[in-house]
Coordinates of C-alpha atoms in Angstrom, one line a residue:
Chain A
M1 CA 91.7 71.5 97.1
A2 CA 94.0 71.4 99.2
G3 CA 94.8 75.5 98.7
S4 CA 91.1 76.9 99.5
S5 CA 90.6 74.3 102.4
F6 CA 93.3 75.7 104.1
L7 CA 92.0 79.2 103.6
R8 CA 88.5 78.3 105.1
G9 CA 90.6 76.4 107.9
L10 CA 92.9 80.1 108.4
P11 CA 90.1 81.3 111.3
L12 CA 90.9 78.6 113.2
V13 CA 94.6 79.6 113.6
P14 CA 93.6 81.7 116.8
S15 CA 92.2 79.9 119.0
L16 CA 94.9 76.9 117.8
V17 CA 97.3 79.2 119.2
L18 CA 96.2 80.1 122.1
L19 CA 95.2 76.8 122.6
A20 CA 98.4 74.8 122.2
V21 CA 100.8 77.4 124.0
F22 CA 98.4 78.1 127.2
L23 CA 96.3 74.1 126.6
A24 CA 98.7 71.4 125.6
G25 CA 102.2 73.2 126.1
P26 CA 101.5 73.8 129.9
I27 CA 99.4 70.1 130.1
L28 CA 102.5 68.3 128.2
Y29 CA 105.2 69.5 131.0
C30 CA 103.1 69.1 133.5
V31 CA 103.7 65.0 132.5
Y32 CA 106.7 65.8 132.0
D33 CA 107.3 67.4 134.8
A34 CA 105.2 65.0 137.1
F35 CA 108.2 63.1 136.2
T36 CA 111.7 64.7 137.8
D37 CA 111.8 66.4 140.9
A38 CA 110.8 70.3 140.4
Q39 CA 111.3 72.9 143.4
L40 CA 110.3 76.0 143.2
T41 CA 114.4 77.3 144.7
G42 CA 116.7 75.5 142.2
A43 CA 115.3 75.2 138.5
A44 CA 119.1 74.2 137.1
E45 CA 119.0 71.1 139.2
T46 CA 115.7 69.1 137.8
H47 CA 115.9 65.6 138.2
F48 CA 114.4 62.6 136.1
V49 CA 112.9 60.9 139.1
G50 CA 110.9 58.2 136.6
L51 CA 108.1 58.0 138.8
A52 CA 108.9 58.3 142.3
N53 CA 106.5 60.9 142.6
F54 CA 104.1 58.3 141.8
T55 CA 104.8 55.4 144.1
R56 CA 105.1 58.4 146.7
A57 CA 101.7 59.8 146.4
F58 CA 100.4 56.4 146.6
A59 CA 102.3 55.5 149.5
D60 CA 101.3 58.9 151.3
P61 CA 98.1 58.7 153.4
D62 CA 98.1 62.5 153.0
F63 CA 97.3 61.9 149.5
L64 CA 95.3 59.2 148.9
N65 CA 93.6 60.5 152.3
A66 CA 93.5 63.9 149.4
L67 CA 91.7 61.0 147.0
W68 CA 89.0 60.0 148.5
L69 CA 88.0 62.8 150.1
T70 CA 88.1 64.0 146.7
L71 CA 85.8 61.2 146.3
V72 CA 83.6 62.1 148.3
F73 CA 82.6 65.5 147.1
V74 CA 82.2 65.0 144.1
V75 CA 79.9 62.4 144.9
G76 CA 78.2 63.9 148.0
S77 CA 78.2 67.4 146.4
A78 CA 77.4 67.1 143.0
V79 CA 76.1 63.6 141.2
V80 CA 74.0 63.5 144.8
G81 CA 73.0 67.0 145.7
Q82 CA 73.3 68.8 142.2
N83 CA 72.2 66.9 140.5
T84 CA 69.3 65.0 142.9
L85 CA 68.5 69.4 144.1
G86 CA 69.0 70.4 140.6
L87 CA 66.7 68.1 139.6
S88 CA 63.2 68.0 142.4
L89 CA 63.8 72.5 142.1
A90 CA 63.2 71.5 138.1
V91 CA 60.4 69.5 139.0
L92 CA 58.9 71.3 141.4
A93 CA 58.2 73.9 140.1
E94 CA 57.1 73.3 137.1
K95 CA 54.7 72.6 138.6
A96 CA 54.5 75.6 140.7
T97 CA 52.9 79.6 141.5
R98 CA 54.4 82.1 139.0
P99 CA 55.7 84.4 141.2
V100 CA 57.5 80.9 143.8
R101 CA 59.0 79.9 140.5
S102 CA 60.7 83.4 139.7
L103 CA 61.0 83.9 143.5
T104 CA 62.6 80.2 143.6
N105 CA 65.1 81.1 140.5
A106 CA 66.4 84.5 141.3
V107 CA 67.6 83.3 144.9
V108 CA 69.7 80.0 143.4
I109 CA 71.3 81.5 140.6
A110 CA 72.4 84.7 142.7
A111 CA 73.8 81.7 144.6
W112 CA 75.1 80.3 141.4
V113 CA 76.8 83.9 139.4
L114 CA 79.3 84.8 143.0
P115 CA 82.4 84.2 142.3
E116 CA 83.8 81.8 143.7
I117 CA 85.8 83.5 147.1
V118 CA 82.3 85.5 147.9
A119 CA 80.8 81.9 147.9
G120 CA 83.6 80.8 150.5
Y121 CA 82.9 83.9 152.7
L122 CA 79.4 83.4 152.9
M123 CA 79.2 80.0 153.4
Y124 CA 82.5 80.4 156.2
A125 CA 79.4 83.4 157.9
F126 CA 76.7 80.0 157.9
F127 CA 78.1 77.4 158.8
Y128 CA 80.2 79.0 162.1
Q129 CA 79.9 77.9 165.4
Q130 CA 77.7 81.5 165.9
G131 CA 76.8 81.5 161.7
A132 CA 73.4 81.2 160.8
L133 CA 73.1 77.7 160.1
N134 CA 73.1 76.8 164.2
E135 CA 70.9 79.8 164.5
V136 CA 68.3 78.0 162.8
L137 CA 69.1 74.7 163.5
G138 CA 68.0 76.1 167.3
V139 CA 65.0 77.9 166.7
L140 CA 63.6 74.3 164.9
G141 CA 64.9 72.6 169.2
L142 CA 67.3 70.8 167.3
P143 CA 71.5 70.6 168.1
R144 CA 74.6 72.2 167.0
Q145 CA 78.1 71.9 164.9
N146 CA 80.4 73.6 165.5
W147 CA 80.7 72.8 161.6
L148 CA 84.2 73.2 160.5
Y149 CA 85.2 71.9 162.8
T150 CA 83.9 68.5 163.3
L151 CA 82.0 68.2 159.7
P152 CA 85.0 70.0 158.0
I153 CA 83.7 67.6 154.5
L154 CA 80.5 68.0 154.4
A155 CA 79.8 71.6 155.3
V156 CA 82.4 71.9 152.5
C157 CA 80.0 69.6 150.1
L158 CA 76.6 71.6 151.2
A159 CA 78.5 75.0 150.6
N160 CA 78.9 73.4 146.6
V161 CA 75.2 72.1 146.4
W162 CA 74.5 75.5 147.9
R163 CA 76.6 77.6 144.9
G164 CA 76.2 74.7 141.6
T165 CA 72.6 73.5 141.8
A166 CA 71.4 76.5 139.4
F167 CA 73.8 75.1 137.0
S168 CA 71.4 72.1 136.5
M169 CA 68.4 73.3 137.4
M170 CA 69.0 75.2 134.4
V171 CA 69.4 72.6 132.4
Y172 CA 66.8 70.2 133.8
S173 CA 64.7 73.4 133.5
A174 CA 65.6 73.7 130.1
A175 CA 65.2 69.9 129.1
L176 CA 61.8 69.7 130.3
A177 CA 60.2 72.2 129.5
E178 CA 60.8 70.2 125.7
V179 CA 59.4 67.0 127.2
P180 CA 56.1 66.3 125.2
R181 CA 53.7 67.4 126.4
E182 CA 50.8 65.7 125.1
L183 CA 53.1 61.9 126.3
V184 CA 52.7 63.3 129.9
E185 CA 48.6 64.0 129.6
A186 CA 48.1 60.2 128.0
A187 CA 50.3 58.6 130.8
E188 CA 47.9 60.8 132.8
M189 CA 45.1 59.4 130.8
D190 CA 45.9 56.1 131.7
G191 CA 46.0 56.4 135.2
A192 CA 49.9 57.0 135.9
G193 CA 50.8 58.5 139.0
V194 CA 52.8 61.6 139.6
W195 CA 55.7 59.3 140.7
H196 CA 54.9 56.8 138.2
R197 CA 55.2 59.8 135.3
L198 CA 58.6 61.5 136.6
W199 CA 60.8 57.7 136.3
H200 CA 58.0 56.0 132.8
V201 CA 58.1 58.8 130.7
T202 CA 59.5 61.9 132.1
L203 CA 63.0 61.2 133.1
P204 CA 64.4 58.4 129.3
V205 CA 63.5 62.0 128.0
I206 CA 64.8 64.3 129.4
R207 CA 68.2 61.9 130.0
R208 CA 70.0 63.0 127.6
S209 CA 70.9 65.9 129.5
I210 CA 71.1 64.0 132.4
M211 CA 74.3 62.8 130.6
T212 CA 75.7 65.6 130.4
N213 CA 74.8 67.7 133.0
L214 CA 76.3 64.8 135.4
M215 CA 79.5 64.7 133.1
L216 CA 79.4 68.4 132.5
I217 CA 79.3 68.5 136.9
T218 CA 81.5 65.5 138.2
L219 CA 84.4 67.8 135.7
Q220 CA 83.6 70.9 137.5
T221 CA 83.0 70.2 141.2
L222 CA 86.9 68.1 140.5
S223 CA 88.2 71.8 140.2
V224 CA 86.9 73.3 143.1
F225 CA 89.6 74.5 144.5
G226 CA 88.6 78.9 145.9
L227 CA 85.5 77.6 147.7
I228 CA 87.3 75.0 149.6
Y229 CA 90.2 76.8 150.2
A230 CA 88.4 79.9 151.1
M231 CA 86.4 78.3 154.4
T232 CA 88.8 75.6 155.9
R233 CA 92.2 75.6 153.7
G234 CA 91.9 71.9 154.2
G235 CA 91.5 71.8 157.2
P236 CA 91.4 71.3 160.3
G237 CA 94.3 69.2 159.8
N238 CA 93.6 67.0 156.3
K239 CA 89.6 66.3 157.3
S240 CA 88.6 68.8 154.2
Q241 CA 91.9 68.6 151.7
T242 CA 90.8 67.5 147.9
L243 CA 93.4 66.8 145.8
P244 CA 93.4 70.5 144.3
V245 CA 94.5 72.1 148.0
F246 CA 96.6 69.1 148.8
M247 CA 98.3 70.0 145.5
Y248 CA 98.2 73.7 146.4
Q249 CA 99.7 73.4 148.9
Q250 CA 102.5 70.4 148.5
A251 CA 104.0 73.0 145.2
F252 CA 103.7 76.4 147.0
Q253 CA 103.9 75.7 149.6
N254 CA 105.9 72.9 150.5
S255 CA 107.8 74.4 146.8
L256 CA 107.4 70.1 145.4
I257 CA 106.5 71.6 142.0
G258 CA 108.2 68.4 140.3
Y259 CA 105.3 66.6 143.8
G260 CA 103.0 68.4 142.9
T261 CA 102.5 68.4 138.7
A262 CA 101.9 64.0 139.1
I263 CA 99.4 65.4 141.3
A264 CA 97.7 67.6 139.4
L265 CA 98.6 65.1 136.2
V266 CA 96.5 62.8 138.7
L267 CA 93.6 64.9 138.7
L268 CA 93.9 65.8 134.7
V269 CA 93.7 62.3 134.0
V270 CA 90.3 61.5 136.9
G271 CA 89.2 64.5 134.5
A272 CA 89.9 62.9 130.8
L273 CA 88.9 59.4 132.2
F274 CA 85.8 61.1 132.3
S275 CA 85.4 63.6 129.8
V276 CA 86.3 60.4 127.8
V277 CA 83.1 58.4 129.0
Y278 CA 81.1 61.6 128.1
L279 CA 82.6 61.8 124.9
K280 CA 81.4 57.4 124.5
L281 CA 78.3 58.1 126.1
L282 CA 77.0 61.3 123.9
K283 CA 78.1 59.4 120.6
V284 CA 76.2 55.9 122.0
E285 CA 73.3 59.0 121.5
E286 CA 74.0 60.1 118.6
D287 CA 73.9 56.0 117.0
Chain B
M1 CA 76.4 66.3 116.6
A2 CA 72.5 66.5 117.2
T3 CA 73.3 69.5 118.7
T4 CA 71.3 72.1 115.7
D5 CA 68.5 72.7 117.4
L6 CA 69.6 73.6 120.9
R7 CA 69.0 76.8 121.7
P8 CA 66.3 77.9 119.2
A9 CA 64.2 74.7 120.8
A10 CA 65.4 75.7 124.7
T11 CA 63.9 78.8 123.9
A12 CA 60.3 78.2 121.8
G13 CA 59.6 76.6 124.8
R14 CA 60.3 78.5 127.7
D15 CA 58.6 80.8 126.2
G16 CA 55.8 78.3 125.1
R17 CA 54.9 77.6 128.9
G18 CA 53.8 81.0 129.3
A19 CA 51.0 79.5 126.2
R20 CA 49.7 76.3 127.5
P21 CA 46.4 76.3 128.4
A22 CA 45.1 76.7 131.5
P23 CA 43.5 73.0 133.4
A24 CA 40.2 72.6 133.0
A25 CA 38.2 74.0 137.1
G26 CA 37.9 70.3 137.7
T27 CA 41.7 69.8 137.2
A28 CA 42.7 72.4 138.8
R29 CA 40.1 72.0 142.1
R30 CA 41.4 68.8 142.4
I31 CA 45.4 69.3 142.5
R32 CA 45.8 71.9 144.4
P33 CA 46.6 71.0 147.6
A34 CA 49.7 69.6 145.6
R35 CA 50.1 72.8 144.7
I36 CA 50.3 74.0 147.5
A37 CA 52.9 71.8 149.2
V38 CA 54.8 72.0 146.7
N39 CA 54.8 76.3 146.8
L40 CA 56.3 75.7 150.1
V41 CA 58.9 73.5 149.9
L42 CA 60.3 75.3 147.6
L43 CA 60.0 78.5 149.9
V44 CA 61.8 76.7 152.2
I45 CA 63.9 75.1 149.6
C46 CA 64.8 79.6 148.6
L47 CA 65.2 80.6 153.0
L48 CA 68.0 78.5 153.0
F49 CA 69.6 79.2 150.0
V50 CA 68.2 83.3 150.9
L51 CA 69.9 83.5 154.5
P52 CA 74.0 83.5 153.4
L53 CA 72.9 86.0 151.5
V54 CA 71.1 87.9 153.4
W55 CA 73.5 87.8 156.3
M56 CA 76.4 89.6 154.0
V57 CA 73.3 92.5 153.2
L58 CA 73.0 93.3 157.6
A59 CA 76.5 92.7 158.1
S60 CA 77.9 95.0 155.1
V61 CA 75.5 97.8 157.2
S62 CA 76.8 96.9 160.7
S63 CA 78.2 98.5 162.9
T64 CA 79.3 96.0 164.5
A65 CA 79.0 92.7 163.0
S66 CA 79.6 89.1 163.2
F67 CA 79.3 85.8 161.4
E68 CA 75.5 86.0 163.9
L69 CA 73.0 86.5 161.5
S70 CA 71.4 89.8 163.3
L71 CA 69.3 93.3 162.1
P72 CA 71.5 96.4 162.7
S73 CA 71.1 99.0 165.0
P74 CA 71.2 101.2 163.6
P75 CA 71.4 100.5 160.3
T76 CA 75.8 102.6 158.6
W77 CA 77.3 103.2 155.6
D78 CA 80.9 103.7 157.4
N79 CA 81.6 100.0 156.2
F80 CA 80.8 101.9 152.5
H81 CA 82.8 105.7 153.3
A82 CA 85.5 103.4 154.8
I83 CA 85.9 100.1 151.2
L84 CA 85.2 103.3 148.8
N85 CA 88.5 104.0 148.2
T86 CA 91.4 103.2 145.6
D87 CA 93.5 100.8 147.5
T88 CA 91.1 98.5 148.3
T89 CA 88.3 98.7 145.6
F90 CA 88.5 100.8 143.4
R91 CA 92.4 99.5 142.0
P92 CA 91.1 95.8 142.4
L93 CA 87.4 95.9 140.9
L94 CA 89.4 98.2 137.7
N95 CA 91.8 95.4 137.9
G96 CA 89.3 92.4 137.7
L97 CA 87.5 95.0 134.8
L98 CA 91.1 95.4 132.2
L99 CA 91.8 91.5 132.9
C100 CA 88.2 89.7 132.3
G101 CA 87.1 92.4 130.0
G102 CA 90.1 92.3 128.4
A103 CA 90.1 88.0 127.6
T104 CA 86.4 88.0 127.8
L105 CA 86.9 90.2 124.4
L106 CA 90.0 87.9 122.9
C107 CA 88.1 85.1 123.6
V108 CA 84.7 86.4 122.1
I109 CA 86.8 87.2 118.8
V110 CA 89.0 83.8 118.9
S111 CA 85.8 81.6 119.6
I112 CA 83.9 83.3 116.2
L113 CA 85.9 83.1 113.9
A114 CA 86.4 79.5 115.7
A115 CA 83.0 78.6 114.9
Y116 CA 81.8 79.3 111.3
P117 CA 84.4 76.9 109.4
L118 CA 83.5 74.4 112.0
S119 CA 79.9 75.0 111.7
R120 CA 80.4 75.3 107.4
Y121 CA 82.1 73.7 106.0
R122 CA 82.7 70.0 106.3
S123 CA 86.6 68.5 106.2
R124 CA 87.8 65.0 107.4
L125 CA 89.7 67.0 111.1
R126 CA 86.2 68.5 111.6
R127 CA 85.3 65.8 114.0
P128 CA 87.9 65.1 115.1
F129 CA 89.2 68.8 116.3
L130 CA 84.9 69.2 117.9
Y131 CA 86.1 66.1 119.8
T132 CA 89.3 67.3 121.3
V133 CA 87.3 71.0 121.6
L134 CA 84.8 69.3 123.5
F135 CA 88.0 66.7 126.0
T136 CA 89.2 69.9 126.9
T137 CA 86.0 72.1 128.3
G138 CA 86.7 68.7 130.2
L139 CA 89.8 68.5 131.8
P140 CA 90.5 70.8 135.5
I141 CA 91.8 73.9 135.1
T142 CA 92.7 73.7 138.3
A143 CA 95.8 70.6 138.0
V144 CA 97.3 72.7 134.5
M145 CA 97.8 75.5 137.1
I146 CA 101.4 74.8 138.5
P147 CA 102.9 73.4 135.0
V148 CA 101.6 77.4 133.2
Y149 CA 103.0 78.8 136.7
S150 CA 106.7 76.5 136.3
M151 CA 106.7 77.9 132.3
F152 CA 105.9 81.6 133.3
V153 CA 108.3 81.6 135.6
Q154 CA 110.8 80.4 133.6
V155 CA 109.8 83.0 129.8
D156 CA 109.1 85.6 132.6
L157 CA 106.1 86.4 132.2
I158 CA 104.6 86.1 136.2
D159 CA 103.4 89.0 137.1
S160 CA 102.3 90.6 133.9
M161 CA 98.7 91.0 133.1
A162 CA 98.7 90.6 129.6
A163 CA 100.3 86.9 129.7
T164 CA 97.2 86.0 132.3
M165 CA 95.0 87.4 129.9
L166 CA 95.7 85.6 127.6
F167 CA 96.5 81.9 130.0
L168 CA 92.3 83.4 130.5
T169 CA 91.1 84.0 127.3
A170 CA 91.9 79.9 127.1
S171 CA 90.8 77.9 129.6
A172 CA 87.8 79.1 128.8
L173 CA 88.0 78.6 125.1
P174 CA 86.8 75.3 124.5
I175 CA 83.0 75.8 126.1
A176 CA 83.3 79.1 124.0
I177 CA 84.1 77.3 120.7
W178 CA 81.6 74.9 121.7
L179 CA 79.1 77.4 122.6
M180 CA 79.3 79.2 119.4
K181 CA 79.2 76.4 117.3
N182 CA 75.9 75.2 118.8
F183 CA 74.1 78.5 118.2
M184 CA 75.8 79.5 114.5
D185 CA 74.8 75.9 113.5
G186 CA 70.7 77.9 114.5
V187 CA 71.0 80.0 111.2
P188 CA 69.6 78.4 108.5
I189 CA 73.1 78.1 106.2
V190 CA 70.7 79.3 102.8
L191 CA 71.3 82.9 103.1
E192 CA 73.8 82.9 102.7
E193 CA 73.7 80.9 99.8
A194 CA 72.1 84.2 98.7
A195 CA 74.8 86.4 100.2
R196 CA 77.5 83.9 99.1
I197 CA 76.3 83.9 95.2
D198 CA 75.7 87.8 95.1
G199 CA 79.5 87.6 95.5
A200 CA 80.6 88.1 99.2
N201 CA 83.7 86.4 101.1
A202 CA 83.2 83.4 104.1
M203 CA 84.3 86.7 106.3
Q204 CA 81.3 89.0 104.8
C205 CA 79.2 86.2 105.0
L206 CA 79.7 85.7 109.1
A207 CA 80.2 90.0 109.5
R208 CA 76.7 90.9 107.9
V209 CA 74.6 87.4 107.6
V210 CA 75.3 85.2 109.7
L211 CA 76.4 87.3 113.6
P212 CA 73.0 89.4 112.9
L213 CA 71.5 86.4 113.4
M214 CA 72.9 84.6 115.6
W215 CA 73.2 87.9 118.3
P216 CA 71.7 86.3 121.3
G217 CA 74.1 83.7 121.3
V218 CA 77.3 85.8 121.3
I219 CA 75.9 87.2 124.7
V220 CA 74.7 84.9 126.1
V221 CA 78.3 83.6 125.9
T222 CA 80.5 87.4 126.7
V223 CA 78.6 87.6 129.4
F224 CA 78.6 84.2 131.1
T225 CA 82.9 84.6 129.7
F226 CA 83.1 87.3 131.9
I227 CA 81.0 86.0 135.1
S228 CA 82.7 83.1 134.9
M229 CA 86.5 85.0 134.7
W230 CA 85.8 87.6 137.8
G231 CA 84.5 84.6 140.2
N232 CA 88.0 83.1 138.7
F233 CA 89.5 82.9 142.1
F234 CA 92.9 81.1 141.4
V235 CA 94.3 81.4 138.4
P236 CA 95.4 85.7 138.9
F237 CA 96.1 83.7 142.5
V238 CA 99.3 82.0 141.2
L239 CA 100.0 84.2 137.9
L240 CA 99.4 87.5 139.7
L241 CA 102.5 88.4 143.0
S242 CA 102.4 92.9 143.0
P243 CA 99.3 94.0 145.0
E244 CA 98.5 95.9 142.7
K245 CA 97.4 93.6 140.1
L246 CA 95.4 91.8 141.7
P247 CA 91.8 91.6 140.8
A248 CA 89.0 91.7 143.6
S249 CA 89.2 87.6 143.7
V250 CA 92.1 87.4 145.0
S251 CA 92.1 91.0 146.9
V252 CA 88.9 89.9 149.2
F253 CA 91.0 87.2 150.0
T254 CA 94.0 89.4 150.9
F255 CA 91.5 91.0 152.2
L256 CA 90.6 90.1 156.0
S257 CA 94.5 89.1 156.3
A258 CA 95.2 92.4 155.4
H259 CA 92.2 94.0 157.8
D260 CA 91.7 93.8 161.8
Q261 CA 90.4 90.4 161.5
T262 CA 86.7 91.9 163.3
Q263 CA 85.9 94.0 160.4
Y264 CA 83.2 91.8 159.1
G265 CA 80.7 94.2 158.3
Q266 CA 83.6 95.7 156.0
L267 CA 84.1 92.2 154.8
A268 CA 80.4 92.1 153.2
A269 CA 80.7 95.5 152.0
F270 CA 83.3 94.6 150.1
S271 CA 81.7 91.2 148.8
L272 CA 78.7 93.0 147.6
V273 CA 80.4 95.7 145.4
Y274 CA 82.7 92.9 143.8
T275 CA 79.3 90.7 142.5
L276 CA 77.4 93.8 142.3
P277 CA 78.8 94.1 138.7
V278 CA 78.3 90.0 138.0
V279 CA 74.6 90.7 139.5
M280 CA 73.5 93.4 136.8
L281 CA 74.7 91.5 134.1
Y282 CA 73.3 88.4 134.8
L283 CA 69.9 90.6 135.4
L284 CA 69.7 92.9 131.7
L285 CA 70.8 88.7 130.8
T286 CA 67.7 87.5 132.1
R287 CA 65.8 90.3 131.0
K288 CA 66.3 90.8 127.3
L289 CA 67.4 87.4 126.5
G290 CA 66.4 83.8 129.2
G291 CA 69.2 84.2 130.0
G292 CA 71.1 80.9 131.4
F293 CA 67.9 79.4 130.6
A294 CA 69.0 80.3 127.1
L295 CA 72.7 77.9 128.1
G296 CA 71.6 75.5 129.8
G297 CA 69.5 74.3 126.4
A298 CA 73.4 75.3 124.5
L299 CA 75.2 73.2 127.3
K300 CA 72.6 69.8 126.2
G301 CA 75.2 68.2 123.7

């Protein structure tokens, strides 16, 4: 019955309208705008310029630099940093005593709950030349660095690890709690060591969570803007200028809306590719 | 989509952890050195994670705060006195509350409505729609900001709190719908059938049967939507211009440029005041519902 299925779908209408107007609309508009020379001033004189914005981008060393830094940032801070540390914390927390486990959860999650800009300032202070990190290094007898100047991309990567690890830790804690205990105990009886058990028993059981987590944190990290902007504004020079920062600066500071939109479109396409892979992996797991 | 059992299973697993039988005495003695090592490693990581937070707390009560980590001597409330006024703190917090509170409320209501047919009815369109929603959760919202800005300029919605609120709602919707559907799948459909026989319609079933059984899920989604919006910087930064409309997430950013560069203590104090609401909300959630772990469980697939 067409009538009843229409009625059944009625509650979906508000979401559909909101998503269409505020998300699908801008994305389509983004596709259109990326092929024009739109500027902040004088929207009336917009011309269709074909692929000019894209050929310009891929010939622009600053864009390629931003693309490369985005890759470094995503792989370094999300795939390696947050994912590995999150998994390690979840595994270790299972074996730790209760107060230590609660403390770890509280501290790591606190960094995650902080508003983005506050996190940015705290990380700026932490990596600052006279900041806490250098004090710790000094106490340990290690060389001090002006992190934000010499290694800004490493600093923002570590900052993102600090801020984002809680998410992976929570996903993995939830997953580990569901690993059947008998399975681990059986492997233990058979004489499997700690690493062996982790590698051959635990990780295969939670592989679905690992994949989901990797996709989600990759996508989240791809769009990180405020944290980097508060810490370095992409600088010094363009040494920590990831795509979102580059896009913002081209569109709003250089008033090149068309060019900025083309960069945004590249970002969207990268995100979309990751999403497609994610959906494919989920589907494979289901069948 | 194998999502039906996600949240209850996660919660059960979490509760179950405490109830595990203690290892035999012999085993306990043998693993003790390993356990000490594990605890030490975790404590070192804790220390590194907590240092930036310690700086914030110490600097906020220091009259000579810099980026150095140092004990204030003596501690002072001056920084808080300096920032606790309408322009610096109260109005940005109120703006944030209106903006994020409104958007959260709207997002939760709309996502509950959307989740119901997605959870309850089979339809040819259901799967494509769910996949689209899931796909949309992955799109970087940052990338959409420039077209949104251009669109808002053309229809004269820049600097409108209502329009910003609607955009925040839309950007949080995909993940909210997805989580809400997962939580709703956990409520057995059998319970509704009795109500159906008694003549209740779909909306009555949703309001009287389903929602009361999934309120922990609703609260988890509400709190996390609010927390992520409260911390969202880029959206209001781009869409709002008037200083008197800016929420705290943006005003804290303009704080440094507007004030004397050396007022780190005030910056720390403001950050603390701005952060406090979400920490309180999170603690409340953790106490009642297992907090992020319920979210972690619901996000698995």
